Amino acid sequence: MNRNVLLAAAFGFAAVTACAQTAPATHGIDLTAMDKAVVPGDDFYHFANGGWIARTEIPADRAGLSVFSMLADRSNKQVASIVEDTAKSHPAAGSDGRKIADLYASYMDEGAIEARGLAPLKPHLDAIAAIHTQAELATALGETLRADVDALNNTNFHTSNFIGLWVAPGFKDSDHYAPYLMQGGLELPNRDYYLGSSDRMKGIRTAYQAHVAAMLTSAGFNNADARAAGVVGLEHSIAERHISLADSEDIEKANNTWQMSEFAAKAPGLDWAAFFKASGLDKQPSFIVWQPTAIAAEAELVASVPLDIWKDYLAYHLIENYAGVLPKSFAEERFNFFGKGLTGTTQQRPRDQRGIGVVNGILGDAVGQIYAQRYFPPEAKAQAQAMVDNLLAAFRARLERVTWMAPATKKEALAKLGTLYVGMGYADHWRSYAALEIKPNDAFGNIWRAGEFDLRFEESRIGKPVDRKEWCMEPQTVNAVNLPLNNGLNFPAAILQPPFFDPQAPAAANYGAIGAIIGHEISHTFDSEGAAFDSKGRVRNWWTAEDLAHFNSVTAALAAQYDTYKPFPDLAVNGKQTLGENIADVAGLTAAFDGFHASLKGKEAPVVGGFTGDQQFFIAFAQNYEGKTREGALRQQVLTDPHSPGEFRASTVRNIDGWYPAFDVKPGEKLYLAPGDRVKLW
């Protein structure tokens, strides 16, 4: 379960991927979305999407609209019908169906939540107030540990809790699950919000401190302004010690094994024995510490910052993290800052929609089983699988033709591609929720128990054999993922729908849309992160020195290209931070273009709306990233997301030779790159 998705739903921020649009009635590219007055070689994104952008208004409860969110809304409506039908069927006590119905009912029972007030929180706040020693503080910090970080699959490199846990195949022993510890402790999106010197960032910090004070005041704390200043000051100190997202993506820097006995010396200041005992990890002999300097610095702060500030910090984080299942005033205050203040969204999502997010977040596989049966027919799976096979063949052919790779490196690359697991639609087996207690009248308790349930589940896997066909997403998730430690891919059923994948659409549109997404995920196998893993998911350098130098030189040129993109005059895309995704876009689009032409078997693609097959292919790709985002949300994406904004992802076409003749792109047009300047890897 992705805990961040759960908490966003529970707290009601509007994600950028929220959209109320409906799928186009046509099959293939959306001609009505285009602005044909725009010169493709100057601005391909607006050429493909300008009509849609001009006529679209972002609803008040949304931070943005996108094609991805169109499908997310459709998936959520489908899940809502599953929840409704499940409740009507009167499922047996203890069954997954009963848990789905009861979880949703508990979240929707606002009257019961208001009546309980802060009673569910009181025992936890009392426990924090009772802390008097460093050992007790370490115990309290250990109790906050949750399995809420996913360093590679969801690119979440820090948690709002003190430290985050991720359980995944080991870097060196990829046959067994290992525990990874990640930097944490920040409520704002990342370190830049604490350290940025612009007037905008200073204003956000001032508003954030007022928000912290408001939350503490509502919970009955006195001297809330002074306490809030202490909390924000502590978080600022933590942020100073965090490493950046770009540096966190460097696998070599993350590959640090610490024995349990080494923590006291390597990260003094925290009573690690008490911390690990409280978190349930005291029996583990070793950990992989992803950001060692940050973890060590956070431990030092435990000793150097006054105990009372830490207690206020723990209390505030507890209140903040469960605001969605506390009285309405807490959820509204949280939304006013994180929704209105940070993203510019003016209204919360309706509670029923947030409730669906909670059910998906906690009981994703239970819902997913029903979703897969209802909404992903075998015929669609077979057709999507055929596209995958074609794209894998295209990628293999490209690797075989590469001239800059030494035979030994190429052999390893082909072996990695040959053992790649591709999961389509849904997993082969489902998670059991038998040990998770869900009550129909206990919203707070359900979310609390779900967090502990996830933690214990993840901890129970440590040291056990790896399931190579493991999924990290449910069928109803509109996304796709590469799992480098498993050497696998997941394409959930919800993304294999129009407009990304339409069995009735021309091949050009399908290969430009879902084909580019499939190619993107395949390409992650060999991006700036994926290249560090071998065919068994181990961190191992299988490159010759010359090949790695060439790879790094080409990818540095791509990073430099993206550094020039500026969504705002004062804020540019970070080419290093977004490098892995940009590599996958270029290589994936290249493979999809090859796959499209292979699918034609020598025939001409049909012309649609006056556009040739090649033109449809590239337009479909650009329409993948059709979207509109509020300024605050877009700024947050640029600072915190390894994906470039959609406008610049669509501009990837400028690196593909086939795009130039398709649209007669000439020197002097803004996106034109001379052949030698186009980035090519495979």
Tab-separated table of C-alpha atoms in Angstrom, residues 394-662:
chain	number	residue	atom	x	y	z
A	394	ALA	CA	12.056	-3.605	-30.729
A	395	PHE	CA	14.160	-2.794	-27.696
A	396	ARG	CA	16.166	-5.994	-28.122
A	397	ALA	CA	16.846	-5.147	-31.772
A	398	ARG	CA	18.062	-1.694	-30.765
A	399	LEU	CA	20.397	-3.137	-28.140
A	400	GLU	CA	21.778	-5.613	-30.637
A	401	ARG	CA	22.523	-2.784	-33.104
A	402	VAL	CA	24.273	-0.544	-30.554
A	403	THR	CA	27.842	0.073	-31.693
A	404	TRP	CA	29.253	1.835	-28.637
A	405	MET	CA	28.785	-1.104	-26.246
A	406	ALA	CA	31.508	-3.673	-25.698
A	407	PRO	CA	30.402	-7.290	-26.282
A	408	ALA	CA	30.547	-8.080	-22.548
A	409	THR	CA	28.326	-5.109	-21.635
A	410	LYS	CA	25.879	-5.852	-24.430
A	411	LYS	CA	25.631	-9.489	-23.326
A	412	GLU	CA	24.679	-8.386	-19.806
A	413	ALA	CA	22.145	-5.870	-21.140
A	414	LEU	CA	20.480	-8.471	-23.338
A	415	ALA	CA	20.391	-10.931	-20.437
A	416	LYS	CA	18.692	-8.312	-18.298
A	417	LEU	CA	16.096	-7.636	-20.974
A	418	GLY	CA	15.574	-11.368	-21.499
A	419	THR	CA	14.743	-12.022	-17.834
A	420	LEU	CA	12.513	-8.965	-17.395
A	421	TYR	CA	9.163	-9.896	-15.799
A	422	VAL	CA	6.213	-7.966	-17.228
A	423	GLY	CA	3.013	-8.071	-15.187
A	424	MET	CA	-0.089	-7.002	-17.102
A	425	GLY	CA	-3.328	-5.977	-15.432
A	426	TYR	CA	-3.048	-7.593	-12.032
A	427	ALA	CA	-0.910	-9.823	-9.843
A	428	ASP	CA	-0.948	-13.616	-9.778
A	429	HIS	CA	-1.872	-13.647	-6.088
A	430	TRP	CA	-3.461	-11.318	-3.560
A	431	ARG	CA	-2.557	-10.041	-0.128
A	432	SER	CA	-4.403	-11.355	2.909
A	433	TYR	CA	-6.048	-8.865	5.284
A	434	ALA	CA	-7.104	-11.508	7.819
A	435	ALA	CA	-4.956	-9.944	10.564
A	436	LEU	CA	-6.271	-6.406	10.020
A	437	GLU	CA	-9.117	-5.386	12.312
A	438	ILE	CA	-11.599	-2.945	10.762
A	439	LYS	CA	-14.522	-1.537	12.744
A	440	PRO	CA	-17.530	0.259	11.232
A	441	ASN	CA	-17.492	3.038	13.860
A	442	ASP	CA	-13.790	3.678	14.460
A	443	ALA	CA	-12.241	5.744	11.664
A	444	PHE	CA	-9.178	6.813	13.668
A	445	GLY	CA	-8.553	3.302	14.961
A	446	ASN	CA	-8.891	1.813	11.489
A	447	ILE	CA	-6.221	4.103	10.057
A	448	TRP	CA	-3.972	3.598	13.080
A	449	ARG	CA	-4.289	-0.192	12.920
A	450	ALA	CA	-3.758	-0.159	9.151
A	451	GLY	CA	-0.434	1.632	9.599
A	452	GLU	CA	0.716	-0.895	12.173
A	453	PHE	CA	-0.608	-3.770	10.041
A	454	ASP	CA	1.466	-2.590	7.079
A	455	LEU	CA	4.547	-2.170	9.264
A	456	ARG	CA	4.292	-5.657	10.746
A	457	PHE	CA	3.606	-7.160	7.329
A	458	GLU	CA	6.707	-5.548	5.860
A	459	GLU	CA	8.840	-6.465	8.868
A	460	SER	CA	7.679	-10.089	8.589
A	461	ARG	CA	9.139	-10.293	5.075
A	462	ILE	CA	12.683	-9.325	6.058
A	463	GLY	CA	15.082	-12.175	5.331
A	464	LYS	CA	12.535	-14.206	3.390
A	465	PRO	CA	12.930	-15.210	-0.286
A	466	VAL	CA	11.944	-12.564	-2.816
A	467	ASP	CA	8.813	-13.001	-4.899
A	468	ARG	CA	10.034	-11.999	-8.368
A	469	LYS	CA	6.458	-11.528	-9.554
A	470	GLU	CA	5.546	-9.221	-6.703
A	471	TRP	CA	3.353	-6.213	-7.510
A	472	CYS	CA	3.586	-2.853	-5.771
A	473	MET	CA	0.375	-1.479	-7.328
A	474	GLU	CA	-3.241	-2.564	-7.392
A	475	PRO	CA	-5.235	-3.115	-10.625
A	476	GLN	CA	-7.300	0.049	-10.012
A	477	THR	CA	-4.172	2.254	-9.951
A	478	VAL	CA	-3.599	4.516	-12.951
A	479	ASN	CA	0.152	4.181	-13.191
A	480	ALA	CA	2.939	1.878	-14.298
A	481	VAL	CA	6.218	1.007	-12.655
A	482	ASN	CA	9.644	-0.519	-13.159
A	483	LEU	CA	10.963	-2.579	-10.232
A	484	PRO	CA	14.761	-2.623	-10.638
A	485	LEU	CA	15.390	-4.836	-7.609
A	486	ASN	CA	12.983	-7.423	-9.058
A	487	ASN	CA	13.880	-6.750	-12.704
A	488	GLY	CA	10.171	-6.467	-13.360
A	489	LEU	CA	7.417	-4.183	-14.629
A	490	ASN	CA	3.804	-3.657	-13.498
A	491	PHE	CA	1.069	-2.283	-15.777
A	492	PRO	CA	-2.155	-2.132	-13.729
A	493	ALA	CA	-5.479	-2.684	-15.470
A	494	ALA	CA	-6.651	0.898	-14.875
A	495	ILE	CA	-4.008	2.400	-17.153
A	496	LEU	CA	-4.790	-0.058	-19.949
A	497	GLN	CA	-7.909	1.857	-20.999
A	498	PRO	CA	-8.710	4.687	-23.447
A	499	PRO	CA	-7.193	7.112	-24.177
A	500	PHE	CA	-3.898	5.359	-23.397
A	501	PHE	CA	-4.979	1.984	-24.755
A	502	ASP	CA	-8.007	1.502	-26.964
A	503	PRO	CA	-8.505	-1.805	-28.825
A	504	GLN	CA	-10.543	0.115	-31.424
A	505	ALA	CA	-7.929	2.823	-32.057
A	506	PRO	CA	-5.376	2.803	-34.899
A	507	ALA	CA	-2.025	1.264	-34.086
A	508	ALA	CA	-0.384	4.679	-34.449
A	509	ALA	CA	-2.402	6.090	-31.534
A	510	ASN	CA	-1.951	3.052	-29.314
A	511	TYR	CA	1.800	2.861	-29.887
A	512	GLY	CA	2.213	6.603	-29.349
A	513	ALA	CA	0.150	6.508	-26.149
A	514	ILE	CA	0.388	3.245	-24.175
A	515	GLY	CA	3.275	2.037	-26.330
A	516	ALA	CA	5.406	4.967	-25.241
A	517	ILE	CA	4.428	4.288	-21.609
A	518	ILE	CA	5.355	0.611	-21.945
A	519	GLY	CA	8.591	1.576	-23.685
A	520	HIS	CA	9.251	4.100	-20.920
A	521	GLU	CA	9.019	1.414	-18.231
A	522	ILE	CA	11.149	-1.033	-20.215
A	523	SER	CA	13.718	1.743	-20.649
A	524	HIS	CA	13.910	2.317	-16.898
A	525	THR	CA	15.749	-0.999	-16.853
A	526	PHE	CA	18.681	0.893	-18.382
A	527	ASP	CA	18.254	4.447	-17.051
A	528	SER	CA	20.581	6.285	-14.659
A	529	GLU	CA	19.253	4.165	-11.765
A	530	GLY	CA	18.366	0.946	-13.569
A	531	ALA	CA	21.810	0.695	-15.139
A	532	ALA	CA	23.234	0.048	-11.659
A	533	PHE	CA	21.322	-3.261	-11.348
A	534	ASP	CA	22.071	-6.538	-13.102
A	535	SER	CA	19.633	-9.136	-14.448
A	536	LYS	CA	19.007	-10.517	-10.950
A	537	GLY	CA	18.345	-7.110	-9.403
A	538	ARG	CA	21.708	-6.871	-7.664
A	539	VAL	CA	23.664	-3.642	-7.475
A	540	ARG	CA	26.636	-4.607	-9.598
A	541	ASN	CA	28.717	-2.718	-12.148
A	542	TRP	CA	28.349	-4.784	-15.322
A	543	TRP	CA	29.659	-1.993	-17.558
A	544	THR	CA	33.135	-1.557	-18.982
A	545	ALA	CA	34.750	1.719	-17.996
A	546	GLU	CA	34.519	3.004	-21.575
A	547	ASP	CA	30.841	2.068	-21.947
A	548	LEU	CA	29.906	3.676	-18.638
A	549	ALA	CA	31.778	6.843	-19.594
A	550	HIS	CA	29.851	7.013	-22.882
A	551	PHE	CA	26.545	6.396	-21.096
A	552	ASN	CA	27.301	9.106	-18.532
A	553	SER	CA	28.332	11.562	-21.240
A	554	VAL	CA	25.108	11.082	-23.206
A	555	THR	CA	22.890	11.269	-20.138
A	556	ALA	CA	24.705	14.400	-18.952
A	557	ALA	CA	23.770	16.016	-22.266
A	558	LEU	CA	20.128	15.099	-21.642
A	559	ALA	CA	20.290	16.560	-18.129
A	560	ALA	CA	21.727	19.765	-19.573
A	561	GLN	CA	18.911	19.893	-22.137
A	562	TYR	CA	16.291	19.724	-19.390
A	563	ASP	CA	18.105	22.274	-17.255
A	564	THR	CA	17.167	24.842	-19.906
A	565	TYR	CA	13.415	24.333	-19.444
A	566	LYS	CA	11.841	26.965	-17.184
A	567	PRO	CA	8.166	26.682	-16.267
A	568	PHE	CA	8.611	29.947	-14.330
A	569	PRO	CA	11.149	32.756	-14.739
A	570	ASP	CA	12.579	31.987	-11.300
A	571	LEU	CA	12.376	28.178	-11.413
A	572	ALA	CA	13.910	25.703	-13.860
A	573	VAL	CA	13.554	21.966	-14.236
A	574	ASN	CA	16.383	20.092	-12.478
A	575	GLY	CA	17.939	17.933	-15.188
A	576	LYS	CA	19.776	15.734	-12.702
A	577	GLN	CA	16.727	15.197	-10.500
A	578	THR	CA	14.574	14.222	-13.507
A	579	LEU	CA	17.269	12.385	-15.436
A	580	GLY	CA	16.028	8.815	-14.964
A	581	GLU	CA	12.535	9.683	-16.159
A	582	ASN	CA	13.841	11.751	-19.072
A	583	ILE	CA	16.086	8.888	-20.211
A	584	ALA	CA	13.105	6.548	-20.086
A	585	ASP	CA	11.005	9.002	-22.101
A	586	VAL	CA	13.581	9.297	-24.886
A	587	ALA	CA	14.442	5.608	-25.072
A	588	GLY	CA	10.848	4.483	-24.583
A	589	LEU	CA	9.520	6.726	-27.331
A	590	THR	CA	12.264	5.512	-29.660
A	591	ALA	CA	11.378	1.860	-29.020
A	592	ALA	CA	7.656	2.564	-29.373
A	593	PHE	CA	8.263	4.221	-32.752
A	594	ASP	CA	10.161	1.129	-33.903
A	595	GLY	CA	7.410	-1.107	-32.521
A	596	PHE	CA	4.744	0.866	-34.349
A	597	HIS	CA	6.520	0.489	-37.675
A	598	ALA	CA	7.110	-3.208	-37.049
A	599	SER	CA	3.394	-3.659	-36.371
A	600	LEU	CA	2.548	-2.315	-39.841
A	601	LYS	CA	4.363	-5.236	-41.488
A	602	GLY	CA	5.306	-3.080	-44.454
A	603	LYS	CA	1.864	-1.535	-44.986
A	604	GLU	CA	0.996	2.147	-44.839
A	605	ALA	CA	-0.748	3.366	-41.699
A	606	PRO	CA	-4.225	4.812	-42.360
A	607	VAL	CA	-4.540	8.599	-42.430
A	608	VAL	CA	-6.839	9.944	-39.702
A	609	GLY	CA	-8.141	13.513	-39.692
A	610	GLY	CA	-5.579	14.437	-42.302
A	611	PHE	CA	-2.671	13.128	-40.212
A	612	THR	CA	-0.316	10.363	-41.315
A	613	GLY	CA	0.496	7.404	-39.091
A	614	ASP	CA	3.781	8.936	-37.928
A	615	GLN	CA	2.045	12.210	-37.140
A	616	GLN	CA	-0.672	10.403	-35.170
A	617	PHE	CA	2.012	8.512	-33.252
A	618	PHE	CA	3.787	11.655	-32.049
A	619	ILE	CA	0.551	13.564	-31.367
A	620	ALA	CA	-0.719	10.647	-29.261
A	621	PHE	CA	2.505	10.744	-27.276
A	622	ALA	CA	2.200	14.478	-26.625
A	623	GLN	CA	-1.457	14.031	-25.639
A	624	ASN	CA	-0.331	11.625	-22.912
A	625	TYR	CA	0.811	14.751	-21.072
A	626	GLU	CA	-2.206	16.967	-21.742
A	627	GLY	CA	-2.783	18.796	-18.508
A	628	LYS	CA	-3.324	22.007	-16.629
A	629	THR	CA	-1.878	22.684	-13.171
A	630	ARG	CA	-2.148	25.470	-10.603
A	631	GLU	CA	1.015	27.450	-10.024
A	632	GLY	CA	1.619	26.251	-6.474
A	633	ALA	CA	1.156	22.621	-7.433
A	634	LEU	CA	3.422	22.957	-10.460
A	635	ARG	CA	6.133	24.605	-8.392
A	636	GLN	CA	5.861	21.775	-5.887
A	637	GLN	CA	6.188	19.221	-8.680
A	638	VAL	CA	9.325	20.852	-10.053
A	639	LEU	CA	10.930	20.804	-6.604
A	640	THR	CA	9.844	17.370	-5.407
A	641	ASP	CA	9.111	15.122	-8.389
A	642	PRO	CA	11.592	13.125	-10.492
A	643	HIS	CA	9.223	13.578	-13.449
A	644	SER	CA	9.479	16.720	-15.556
A	645	PRO	CA	6.265	18.710	-16.098
A	646	GLY	CA	4.167	17.361	-18.960
A	647	GLU	CA	4.965	20.234	-21.314
A	648	PHE	CA	8.634	19.306	-21.285
A	649	ARG	CA	8.052	15.569	-21.397
A	650	ALA	CA	6.145	16.139	-24.638
A	651	SER	CA	9.187	18.011	-25.964
A	652	THR	CA	11.108	14.724	-25.876
A	653	VAL	CA	10.108	14.384	-29.537
A	654	ARG	CA	12.916	16.768	-30.488
A	655	ASN	CA	15.401	13.943	-29.830
A	656	ILE	CA	13.662	11.499	-32.200
A	657	ASP	CA	14.784	11.612	-35.827
A	658	GLY	CA	11.404	10.424	-37.140
A	659	TRP	CA	9.612	13.447	-35.700
A	660	TYR	CA	11.413	15.891	-37.994
A	661	PRO	CA	10.161	14.641	-41.396
A	662	ALA	CA	6.733	13.854	-39.931
